[in-house]
Coordinates of C-alpha atoms in Angstrom, one line a residue:
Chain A
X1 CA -21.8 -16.3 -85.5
X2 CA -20.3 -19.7 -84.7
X3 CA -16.8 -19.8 -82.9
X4 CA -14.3 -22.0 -83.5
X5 CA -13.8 -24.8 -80.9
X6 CA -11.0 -24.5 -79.2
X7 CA -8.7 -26.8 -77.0
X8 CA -10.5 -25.0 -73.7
X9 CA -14.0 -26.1 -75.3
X10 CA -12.9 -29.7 -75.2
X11 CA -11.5 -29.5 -72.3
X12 CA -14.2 -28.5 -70.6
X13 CA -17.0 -30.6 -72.8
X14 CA -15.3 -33.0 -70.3
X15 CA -15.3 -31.4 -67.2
X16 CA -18.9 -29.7 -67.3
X17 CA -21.4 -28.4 -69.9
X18 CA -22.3 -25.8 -68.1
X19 CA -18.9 -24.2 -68.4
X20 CA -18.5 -25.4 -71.9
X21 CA -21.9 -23.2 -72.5
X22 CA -21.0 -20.3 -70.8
X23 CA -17.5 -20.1 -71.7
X24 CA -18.6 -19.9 -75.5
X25 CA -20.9 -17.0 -74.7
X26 CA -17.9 -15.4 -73.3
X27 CA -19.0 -15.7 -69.4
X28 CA -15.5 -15.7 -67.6
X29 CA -15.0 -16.7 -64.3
X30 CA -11.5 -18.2 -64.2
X31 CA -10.3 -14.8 -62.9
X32 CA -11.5 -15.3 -59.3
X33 CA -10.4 -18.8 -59.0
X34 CA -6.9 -19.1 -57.1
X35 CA -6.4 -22.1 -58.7
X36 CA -6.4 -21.0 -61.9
X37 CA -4.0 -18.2 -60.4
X38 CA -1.7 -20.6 -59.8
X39 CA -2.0 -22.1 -63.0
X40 CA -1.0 -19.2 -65.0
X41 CA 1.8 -18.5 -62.2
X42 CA 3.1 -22.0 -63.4
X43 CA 2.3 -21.6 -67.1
X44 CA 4.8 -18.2 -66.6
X45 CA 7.3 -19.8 -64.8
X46 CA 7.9 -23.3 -65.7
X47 CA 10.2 -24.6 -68.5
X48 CA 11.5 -21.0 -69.2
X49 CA 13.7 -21.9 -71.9
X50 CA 11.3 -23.1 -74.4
X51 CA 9.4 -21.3 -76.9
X52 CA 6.4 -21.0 -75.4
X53 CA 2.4 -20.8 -76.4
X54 CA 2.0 -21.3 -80.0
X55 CA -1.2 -20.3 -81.2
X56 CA -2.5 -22.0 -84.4
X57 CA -5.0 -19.2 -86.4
X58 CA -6.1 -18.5 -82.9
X59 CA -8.1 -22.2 -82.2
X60 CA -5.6 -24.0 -80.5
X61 CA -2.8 -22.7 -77.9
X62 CA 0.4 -25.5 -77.6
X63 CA 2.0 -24.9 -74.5
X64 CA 5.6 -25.4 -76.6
X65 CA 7.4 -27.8 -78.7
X66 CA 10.7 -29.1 -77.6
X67 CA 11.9 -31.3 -79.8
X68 CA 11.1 -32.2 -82.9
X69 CA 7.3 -33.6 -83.3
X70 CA 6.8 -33.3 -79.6
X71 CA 3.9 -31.1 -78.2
X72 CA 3.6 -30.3 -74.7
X73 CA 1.0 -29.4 -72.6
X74 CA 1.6 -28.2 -69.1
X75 CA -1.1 -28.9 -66.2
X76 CA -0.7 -28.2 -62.3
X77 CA -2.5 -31.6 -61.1
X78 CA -4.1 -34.5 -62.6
X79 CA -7.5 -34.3 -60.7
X80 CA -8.6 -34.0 -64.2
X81 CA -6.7 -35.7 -66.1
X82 CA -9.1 -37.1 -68.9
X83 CA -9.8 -33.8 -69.6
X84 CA -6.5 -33.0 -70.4
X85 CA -6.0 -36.4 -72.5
X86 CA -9.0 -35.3 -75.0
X87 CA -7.6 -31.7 -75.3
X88 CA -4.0 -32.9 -76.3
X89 CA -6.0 -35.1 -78.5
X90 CA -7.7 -32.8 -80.4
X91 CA -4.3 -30.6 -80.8
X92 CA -3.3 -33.5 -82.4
X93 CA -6.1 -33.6 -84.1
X94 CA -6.3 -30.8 -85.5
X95 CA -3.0 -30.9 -86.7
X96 CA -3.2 -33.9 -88.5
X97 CA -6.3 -32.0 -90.0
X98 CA -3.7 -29.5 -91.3
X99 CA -1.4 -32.5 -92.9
X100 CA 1.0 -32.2 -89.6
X101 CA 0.7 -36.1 -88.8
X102 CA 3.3 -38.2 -86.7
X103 CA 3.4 -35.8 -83.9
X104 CA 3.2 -37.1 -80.2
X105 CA 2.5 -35.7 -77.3
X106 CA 2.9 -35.4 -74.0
X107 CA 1.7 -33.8 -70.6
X108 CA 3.8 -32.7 -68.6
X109 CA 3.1 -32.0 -64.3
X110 CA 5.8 -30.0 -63.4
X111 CA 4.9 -29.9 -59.8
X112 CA 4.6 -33.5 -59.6
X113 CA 7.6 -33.9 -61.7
X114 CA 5.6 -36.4 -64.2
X115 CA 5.0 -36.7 -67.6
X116 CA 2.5 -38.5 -69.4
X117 CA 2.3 -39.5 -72.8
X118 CA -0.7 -39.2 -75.5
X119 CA -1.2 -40.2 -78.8
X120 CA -4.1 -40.3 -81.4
X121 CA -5.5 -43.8 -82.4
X122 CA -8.3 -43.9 -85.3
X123 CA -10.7 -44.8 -82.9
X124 CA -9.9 -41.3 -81.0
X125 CA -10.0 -39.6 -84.3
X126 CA -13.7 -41.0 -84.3
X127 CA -14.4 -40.1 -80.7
X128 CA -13.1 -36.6 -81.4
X129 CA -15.3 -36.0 -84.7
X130 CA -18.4 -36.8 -82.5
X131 CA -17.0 -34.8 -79.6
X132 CA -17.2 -31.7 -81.7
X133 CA -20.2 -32.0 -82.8
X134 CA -21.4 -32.5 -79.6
X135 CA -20.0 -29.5 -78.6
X136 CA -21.3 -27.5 -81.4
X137 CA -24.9 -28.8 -80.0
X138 CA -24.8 -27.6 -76.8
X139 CA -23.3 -24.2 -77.3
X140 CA -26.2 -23.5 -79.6
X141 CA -28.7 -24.2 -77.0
X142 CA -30.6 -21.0 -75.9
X143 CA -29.8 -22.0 -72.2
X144 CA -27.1 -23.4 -70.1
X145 CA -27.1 -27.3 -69.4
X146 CA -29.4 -27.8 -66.2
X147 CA -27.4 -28.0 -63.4
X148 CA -26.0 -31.2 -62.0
X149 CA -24.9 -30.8 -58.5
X150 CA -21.2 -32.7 -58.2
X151 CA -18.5 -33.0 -56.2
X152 CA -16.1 -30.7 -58.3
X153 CA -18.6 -28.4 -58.2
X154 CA -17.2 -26.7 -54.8
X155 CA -13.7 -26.0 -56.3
X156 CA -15.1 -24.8 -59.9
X157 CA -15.0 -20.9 -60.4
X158 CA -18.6 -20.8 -62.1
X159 CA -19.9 -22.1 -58.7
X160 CA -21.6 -18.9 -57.4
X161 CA -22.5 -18.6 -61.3
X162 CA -24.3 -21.7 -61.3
X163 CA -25.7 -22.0 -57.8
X164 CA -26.9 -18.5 -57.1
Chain B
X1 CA -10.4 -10.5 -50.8
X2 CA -8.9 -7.5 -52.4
X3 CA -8.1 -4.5 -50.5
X4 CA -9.0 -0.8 -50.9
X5 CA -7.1 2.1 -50.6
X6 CA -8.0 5.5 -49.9
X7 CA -5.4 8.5 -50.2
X8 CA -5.9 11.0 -48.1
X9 CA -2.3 12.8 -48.0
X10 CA -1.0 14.7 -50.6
X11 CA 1.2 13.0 -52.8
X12 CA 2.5 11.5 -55.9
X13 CA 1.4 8.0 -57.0
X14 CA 3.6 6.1 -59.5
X15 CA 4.5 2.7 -61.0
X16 CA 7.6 1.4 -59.7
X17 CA 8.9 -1.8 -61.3
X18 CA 5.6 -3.8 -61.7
X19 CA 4.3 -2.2 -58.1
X20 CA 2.8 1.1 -57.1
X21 CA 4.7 3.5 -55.0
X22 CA 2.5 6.3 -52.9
X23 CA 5.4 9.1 -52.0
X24 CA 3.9 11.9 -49.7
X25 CA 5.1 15.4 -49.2
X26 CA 7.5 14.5 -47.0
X27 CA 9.0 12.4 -49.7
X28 CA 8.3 9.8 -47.5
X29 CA 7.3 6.4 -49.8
X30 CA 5.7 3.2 -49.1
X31 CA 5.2 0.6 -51.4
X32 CA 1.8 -1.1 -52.2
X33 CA 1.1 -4.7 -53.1
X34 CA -0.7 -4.5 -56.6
X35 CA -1.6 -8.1 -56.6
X36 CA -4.3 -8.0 -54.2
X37 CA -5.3 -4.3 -54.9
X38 CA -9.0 -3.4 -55.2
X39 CA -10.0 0.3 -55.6
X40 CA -8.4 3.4 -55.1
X41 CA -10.0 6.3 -53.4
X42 CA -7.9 9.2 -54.4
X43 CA -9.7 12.3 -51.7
X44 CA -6.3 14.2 -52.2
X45 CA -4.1 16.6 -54.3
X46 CA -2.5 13.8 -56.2
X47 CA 0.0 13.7 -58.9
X48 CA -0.1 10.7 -61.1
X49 CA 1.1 9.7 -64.9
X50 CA 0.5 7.3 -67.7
X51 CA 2.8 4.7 -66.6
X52 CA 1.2 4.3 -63.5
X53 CA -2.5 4.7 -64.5
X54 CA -1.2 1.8 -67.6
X55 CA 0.0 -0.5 -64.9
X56 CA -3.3 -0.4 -63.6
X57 CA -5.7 -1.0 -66.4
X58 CA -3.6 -3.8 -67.2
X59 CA -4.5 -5.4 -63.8
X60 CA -7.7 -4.0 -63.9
X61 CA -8.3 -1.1 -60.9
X62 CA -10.3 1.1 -60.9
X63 CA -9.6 4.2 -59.5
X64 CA -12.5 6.9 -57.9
X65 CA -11.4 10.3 -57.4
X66 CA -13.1 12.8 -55.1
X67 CA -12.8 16.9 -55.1
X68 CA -12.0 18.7 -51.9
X69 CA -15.6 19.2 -50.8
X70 CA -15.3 15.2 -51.2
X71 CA -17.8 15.4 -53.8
X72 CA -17.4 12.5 -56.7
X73 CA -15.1 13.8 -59.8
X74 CA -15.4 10.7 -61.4
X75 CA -13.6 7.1 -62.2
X76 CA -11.1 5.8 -64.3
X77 CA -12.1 2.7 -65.8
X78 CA -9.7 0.8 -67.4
X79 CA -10.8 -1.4 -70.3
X80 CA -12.5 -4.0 -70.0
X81 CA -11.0 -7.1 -69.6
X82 CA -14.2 -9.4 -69.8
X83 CA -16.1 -8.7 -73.2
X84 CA -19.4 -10.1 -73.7
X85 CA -20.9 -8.9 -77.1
X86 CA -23.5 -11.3 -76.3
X87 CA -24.5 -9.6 -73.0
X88 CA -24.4 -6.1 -74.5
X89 CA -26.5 -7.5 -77.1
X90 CA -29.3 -8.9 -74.5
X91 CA -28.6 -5.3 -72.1
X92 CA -29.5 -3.4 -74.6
X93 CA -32.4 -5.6 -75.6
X94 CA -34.1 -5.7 -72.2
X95 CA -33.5 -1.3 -72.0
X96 CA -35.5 -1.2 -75.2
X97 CA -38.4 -3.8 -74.6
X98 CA -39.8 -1.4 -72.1
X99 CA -42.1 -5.1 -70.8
X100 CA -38.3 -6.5 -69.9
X101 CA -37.5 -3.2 -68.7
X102 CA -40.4 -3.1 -66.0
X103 CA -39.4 -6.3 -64.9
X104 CA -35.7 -5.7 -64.1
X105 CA -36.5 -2.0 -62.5
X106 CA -39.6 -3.2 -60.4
X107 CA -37.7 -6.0 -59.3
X108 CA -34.8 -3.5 -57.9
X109 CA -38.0 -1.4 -56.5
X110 CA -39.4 -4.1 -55.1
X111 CA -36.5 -5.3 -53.5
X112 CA -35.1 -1.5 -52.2
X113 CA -38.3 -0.6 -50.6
X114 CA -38.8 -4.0 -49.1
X115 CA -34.7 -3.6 -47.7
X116 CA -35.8 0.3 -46.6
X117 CA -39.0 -1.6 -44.9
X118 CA -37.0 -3.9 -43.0
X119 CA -34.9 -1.5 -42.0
X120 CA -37.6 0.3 -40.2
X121 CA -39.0 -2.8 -38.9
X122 CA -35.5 -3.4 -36.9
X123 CA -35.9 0.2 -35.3
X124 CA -38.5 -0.3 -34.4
X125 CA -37.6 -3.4 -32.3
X126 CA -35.4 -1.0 -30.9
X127 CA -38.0 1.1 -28.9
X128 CA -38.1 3.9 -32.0
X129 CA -41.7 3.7 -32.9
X130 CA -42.4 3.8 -36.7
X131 CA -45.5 2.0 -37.3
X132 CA -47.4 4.2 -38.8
X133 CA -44.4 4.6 -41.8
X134 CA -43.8 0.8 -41.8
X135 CA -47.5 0.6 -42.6
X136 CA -47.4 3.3 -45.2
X137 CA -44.5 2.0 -46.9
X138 CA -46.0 -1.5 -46.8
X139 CA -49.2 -0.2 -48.7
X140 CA -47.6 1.9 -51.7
X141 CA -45.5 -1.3 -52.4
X142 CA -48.1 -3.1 -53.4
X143 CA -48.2 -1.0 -56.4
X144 CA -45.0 -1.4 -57.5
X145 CA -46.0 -4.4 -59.7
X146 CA -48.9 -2.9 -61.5
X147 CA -46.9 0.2 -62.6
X148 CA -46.3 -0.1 -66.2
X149 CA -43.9 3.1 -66.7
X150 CA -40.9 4.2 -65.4
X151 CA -41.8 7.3 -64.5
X152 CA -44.9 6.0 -62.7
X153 CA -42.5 3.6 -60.8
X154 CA -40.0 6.2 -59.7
X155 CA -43.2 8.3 -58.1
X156 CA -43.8 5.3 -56.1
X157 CA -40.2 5.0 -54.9
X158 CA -39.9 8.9 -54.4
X159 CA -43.0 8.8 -51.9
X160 CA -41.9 5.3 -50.4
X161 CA -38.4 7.6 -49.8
X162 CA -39.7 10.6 -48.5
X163 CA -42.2 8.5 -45.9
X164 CA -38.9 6.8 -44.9
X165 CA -37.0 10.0 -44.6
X166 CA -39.2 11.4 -42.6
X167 CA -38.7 8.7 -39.9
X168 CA -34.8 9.6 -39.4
X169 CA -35.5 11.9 -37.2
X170 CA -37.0 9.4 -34.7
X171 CA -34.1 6.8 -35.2
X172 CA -31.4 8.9 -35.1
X173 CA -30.7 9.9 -31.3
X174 CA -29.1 13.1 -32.5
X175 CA -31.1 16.4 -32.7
X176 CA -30.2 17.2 -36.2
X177 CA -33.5 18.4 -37.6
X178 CA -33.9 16.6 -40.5
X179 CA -37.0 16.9 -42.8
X180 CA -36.2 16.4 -46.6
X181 CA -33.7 15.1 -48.3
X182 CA -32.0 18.0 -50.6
X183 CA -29.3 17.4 -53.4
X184 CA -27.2 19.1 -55.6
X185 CA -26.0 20.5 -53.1
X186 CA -27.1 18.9 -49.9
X187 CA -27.9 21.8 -47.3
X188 CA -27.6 20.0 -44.3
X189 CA -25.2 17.5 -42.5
X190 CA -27.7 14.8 -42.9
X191 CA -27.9 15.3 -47.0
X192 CA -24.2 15.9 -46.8
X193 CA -23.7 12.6 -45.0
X194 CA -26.2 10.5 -47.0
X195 CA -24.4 11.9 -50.6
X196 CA -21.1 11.3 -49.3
X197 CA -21.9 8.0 -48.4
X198 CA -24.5 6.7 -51.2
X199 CA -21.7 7.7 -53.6
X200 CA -19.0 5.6 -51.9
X201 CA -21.7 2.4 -51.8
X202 CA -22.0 3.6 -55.9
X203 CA -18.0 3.6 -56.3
X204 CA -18.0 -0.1 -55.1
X205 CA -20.9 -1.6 -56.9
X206 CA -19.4 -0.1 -59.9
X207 CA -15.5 -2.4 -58.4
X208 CA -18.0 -5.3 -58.9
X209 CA -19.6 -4.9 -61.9
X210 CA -16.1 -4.5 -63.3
X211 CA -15.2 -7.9 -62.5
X212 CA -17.8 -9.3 -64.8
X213 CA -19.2 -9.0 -67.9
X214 CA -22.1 -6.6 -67.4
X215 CA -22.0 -3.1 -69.4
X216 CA -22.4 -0.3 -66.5
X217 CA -23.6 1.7 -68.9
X218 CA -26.9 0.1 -69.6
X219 CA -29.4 0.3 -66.7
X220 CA -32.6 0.3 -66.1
X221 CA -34.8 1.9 -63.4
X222 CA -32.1 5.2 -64.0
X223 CA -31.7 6.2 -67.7
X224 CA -28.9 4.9 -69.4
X225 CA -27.4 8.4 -68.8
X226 CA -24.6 10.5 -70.3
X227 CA -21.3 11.1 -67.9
X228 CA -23.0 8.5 -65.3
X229 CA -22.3 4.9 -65.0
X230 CA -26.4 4.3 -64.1
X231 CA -25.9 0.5 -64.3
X232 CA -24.1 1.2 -61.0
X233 CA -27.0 3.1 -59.3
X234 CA -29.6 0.9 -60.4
X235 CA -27.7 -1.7 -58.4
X236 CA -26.5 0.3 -55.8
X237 CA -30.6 1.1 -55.1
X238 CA -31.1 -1.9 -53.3
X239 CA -27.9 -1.9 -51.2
X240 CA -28.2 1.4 -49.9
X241 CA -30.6 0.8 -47.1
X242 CA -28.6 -2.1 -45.8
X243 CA -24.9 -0.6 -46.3
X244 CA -25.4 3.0 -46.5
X245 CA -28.2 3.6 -44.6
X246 CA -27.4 1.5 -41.8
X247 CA -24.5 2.8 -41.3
X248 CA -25.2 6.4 -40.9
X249 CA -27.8 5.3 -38.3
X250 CA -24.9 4.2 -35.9
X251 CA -22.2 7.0 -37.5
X252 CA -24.9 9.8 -35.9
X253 CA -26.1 7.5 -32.6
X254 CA -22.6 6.3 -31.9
X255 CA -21.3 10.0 -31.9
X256 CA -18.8 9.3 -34.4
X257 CA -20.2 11.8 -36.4
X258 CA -21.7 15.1 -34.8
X259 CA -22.1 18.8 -36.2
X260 CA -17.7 19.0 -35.2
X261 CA -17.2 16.6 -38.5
X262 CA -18.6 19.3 -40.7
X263 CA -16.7 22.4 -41.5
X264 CA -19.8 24.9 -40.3
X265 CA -18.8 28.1 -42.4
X266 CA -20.0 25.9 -45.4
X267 CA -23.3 25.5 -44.2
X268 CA -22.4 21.6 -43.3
X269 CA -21.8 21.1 -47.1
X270 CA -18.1 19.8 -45.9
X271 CA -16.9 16.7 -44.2
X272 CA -13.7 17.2 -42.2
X273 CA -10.8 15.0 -43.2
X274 CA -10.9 13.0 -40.0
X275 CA -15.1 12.6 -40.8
X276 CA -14.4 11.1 -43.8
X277 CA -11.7 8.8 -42.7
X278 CA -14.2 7.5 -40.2
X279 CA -16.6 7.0 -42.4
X280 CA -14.6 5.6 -45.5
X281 CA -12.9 2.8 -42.6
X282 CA -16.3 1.9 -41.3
X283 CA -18.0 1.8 -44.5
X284 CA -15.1 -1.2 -45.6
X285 CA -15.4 -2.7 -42.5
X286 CA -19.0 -3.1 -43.3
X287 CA -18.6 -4.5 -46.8
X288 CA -16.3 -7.3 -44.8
X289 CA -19.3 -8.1 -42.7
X290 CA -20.1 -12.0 -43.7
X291 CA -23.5 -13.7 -44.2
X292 CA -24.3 -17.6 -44.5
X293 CA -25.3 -17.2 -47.7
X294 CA -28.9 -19.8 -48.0
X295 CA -28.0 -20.7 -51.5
X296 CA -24.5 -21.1 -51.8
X297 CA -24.2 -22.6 -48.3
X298 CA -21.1 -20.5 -47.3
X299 CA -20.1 -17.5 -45.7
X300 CA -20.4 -14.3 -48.1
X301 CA -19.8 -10.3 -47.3
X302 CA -22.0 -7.9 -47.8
X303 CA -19.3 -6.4 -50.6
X304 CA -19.4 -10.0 -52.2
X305 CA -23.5 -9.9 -52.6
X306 CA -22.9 -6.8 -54.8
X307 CA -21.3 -9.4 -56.7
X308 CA -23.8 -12.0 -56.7
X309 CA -25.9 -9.4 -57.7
X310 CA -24.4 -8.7 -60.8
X311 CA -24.0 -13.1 -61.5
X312 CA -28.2 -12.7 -61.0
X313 CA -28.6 -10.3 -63.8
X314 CA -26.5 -12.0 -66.1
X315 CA -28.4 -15.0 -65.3
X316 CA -31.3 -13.1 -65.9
X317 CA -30.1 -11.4 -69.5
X318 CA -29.2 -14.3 -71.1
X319 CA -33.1 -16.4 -70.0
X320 CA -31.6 -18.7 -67.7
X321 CA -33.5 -17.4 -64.9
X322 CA -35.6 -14.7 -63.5
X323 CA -34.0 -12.0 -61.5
X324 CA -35.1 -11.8 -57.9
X325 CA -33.5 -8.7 -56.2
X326 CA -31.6 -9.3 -52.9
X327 CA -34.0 -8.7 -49.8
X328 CA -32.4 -8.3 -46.8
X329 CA -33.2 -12.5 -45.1
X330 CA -31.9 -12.2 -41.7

């Protein structure tokens, strides 16, 4: 059966295939992975007054909306940051697939105390469309990517996963 | 890394707040960090309720219990948290394809005879001499690949098993007479010893498997059985000669375990309390025991390779490549 992409999927599609793969055939690692520990500490504890994870028919997550036409999306650290651009993208993607346009958006670093802001040209629009169906691609691949050896590699929680 | 923690006092256990409280007889309590919480070994008259045993599926512990005669009772396993229909799906395809089968249970074989080998090799190093068994061994494991049954593989293991039993007597300094391994019940303190301890190196395999995606209910070289997680023994297979083995070679030729750890009116069939709290702190300090791992290129302990185990199976189930059992490199 074919999943829905979510804003994970993207996110990783730019971060690694591998993931992307085995993340869609439901192979979790983030569990063991302090950082993502901290993460979810964050997610629980920052910006406790807002309304928080609004889950669109279970594809997308928002962190929260604040005002009006405003979507947030709340990251510990920009080492990824591009990652994080496409998958605010595609929320406001998918919105404006819905008929929601004119929404902005905006990542917010609470630890570093920045924001930054996003917004979806037609050329993303384009990008994203291809993006997906990039996506759809690889997941339906018998096999996992081959492995490229990086850098990021040593800090990722599918390392042992991927280099057992 | 996660801690276990073994009860050995009487006692209630309950949730208090979002924490776990153990309160003895004495109504003495003492709180207990859930965050970094592994397994709990209740060996104890405990009292427990729903709250508490709620608070822990939903951080996912699991906890063993053990009767008096420390015999395993059985585990609560909470739900699982990590869901893979599509690794069910390929479990149960590779049980039924008895080809795949073979190839997972051979490899496991392969890989616990080769680990029982080795450990007979490093005794005799040691001035015990157990050539002749080394050699033995070392000729029926060339079958192992050829077998195309189950059954016909397990007859090899049993005689690879009963060749290696019969060299404990040589490297264990005590005089404990020990000919054949007997189960159900064991009748001596060397069967007592190796049950005991086989089923504690089976209660953590099964912590690991339940931090990933694997069903422990679908094995391989044991039938998928009824009351039995057998993915768990499968597994635990090729560990036993280098955890549980191992260590009841220096328990008996250390002295920390003599015929005084055994309550004698029940024909050794009992460990005394203080036995088993030897044996349950040396087995975890074991498991913390760290390797250079070749592949990963760091430091791993022997509790983690159960783990790696399970990422090799996977690996294995879904085609992405072939399982090659851990065999004891060093």
């Amino acid at each position: 059966m074919e999943k829905e992409i979510t804003g994970v999927m993207v996110y990783y599609y730019q971060v690694c295939w591998r993931k992307l793969w085995y993340f869609y055939h439901e192979i979790q690692m983030e569990q063991n992975n302090d950082n993502v520990q901290i993460g979810k500490l964050l997610d629980e504890n920052a910006y406790g007054r807002d309304d928080k994870h609004i889950n669109i028919d279970n594809i997308i997550n928002i962190d929260f909306i604040r005002t009006k036409k405003v979507l947030h999306e709340v990251k510990k650290s920009k080492k990824i940051e591009a990652a994080s651009i496409l998958q605010v993208k595609y929320y406001l993607y998918f919105l404006m697939k819905r008929g929601a346009t004119g929404i902005s958006a905006q990542i917010d670093y609470p630890l570093l105390k920045q924001s930054v802001e996003v917004s979806l040209s037609d050329q993303d629009v384009a990008e994203i469309e291809k993006i997906l169906a990039d996506i759809s691609k690889i997941v339906k691949e018998e096999n996992p990517p081959v492995l490229k050896k990086l850098r990021i590699c040593k800090s990722c929680a599918y390392y042992d996963l991927c280099y057992i | 890394m996660k801690r276990d923690y073994y009860f050995y006092n009487d006692g209630t256990i309950r949730r208090k707040d979002n924490t776990i409280t153990f309160i003895n007889s004495d109504e003495e309590s003492r709180n207990l960090p859930i965050e970094n919480m592994g397994n709990l070994y209740v060996m104890s008259e405990m009292s427990l309720n729903t709250s508490l045993i709620n608070l822990l599926s939903q951080y996912g512990i699991v906890v063993h219990f053990f009767n008096y005669y420390s015999f395993y009772t059985g585990s609560f396993y909470p739900r699982e948290k990590l869901v893979s229909g599509n690794i069910i799906v390929k479990q149960v395809e590779h049980y039924q394809d008895n080809e795949k089968r073979m190839g997972i249970a051979q490899a496991l074989i392969d890989a616990a005879s080769y680990n029982i080998y080795r450990n007979l090799r490093y005794y005799n190093g040691r001035g015990k001499d157990v050539k002749m068994e080394m050699a033995d061994i070392e000729n029926l494991r060339k079958n192992i690949a050829g077998t195309i049954g189950i059954k016909e593989l397990m007859g090899y293991e049993g005689n690879i098993r009963k060749i290696y039993y019969s060299a404990w007597d040589k490297i264990i300094d005590q005089d404990i007479n020990f000919t054949k391994r007997v189960k159900n019940p064991p009748d001596n303190m060397i069967n007592t010893l190796i049950s005991f301890v086989n089923t504690l190196v089976y209660t953590k395999v099964l912590g690991e498997i339940y931090q990933t995606q694997l069903n422990p209910t679908i094995s391989y070289l044991h039938e998928p059985g009824t009351r039995r997680f057998s993915l768990s023994l499968d597994i635990a297979e090729i560990f036993k000669p280098l955890i549980a083995d191992r260590l009841i070679f220096s328990l008996l030729n250390r002295n920390q375990i003599t015929e005084k750890s055994f309550a004698k009116n029940l024909n050794y069939l009992h460990l005394t309390k203080e036995a088993s709290k030897t044996i349950v702190s040396e087995l975890d300090a074991k498991l913390q025991t760290t390797i250079k791992h070749r592949e990963l290129d760091k430091s791993v302990s022997y509790q983690y390779l159960i783990r790696l185990e399970c990422y090799k199976m996977i690996k294995h189930l879904l085609g992405e490549k072939e399982y090659e059992a851990f065999k004891i490199w060093w």
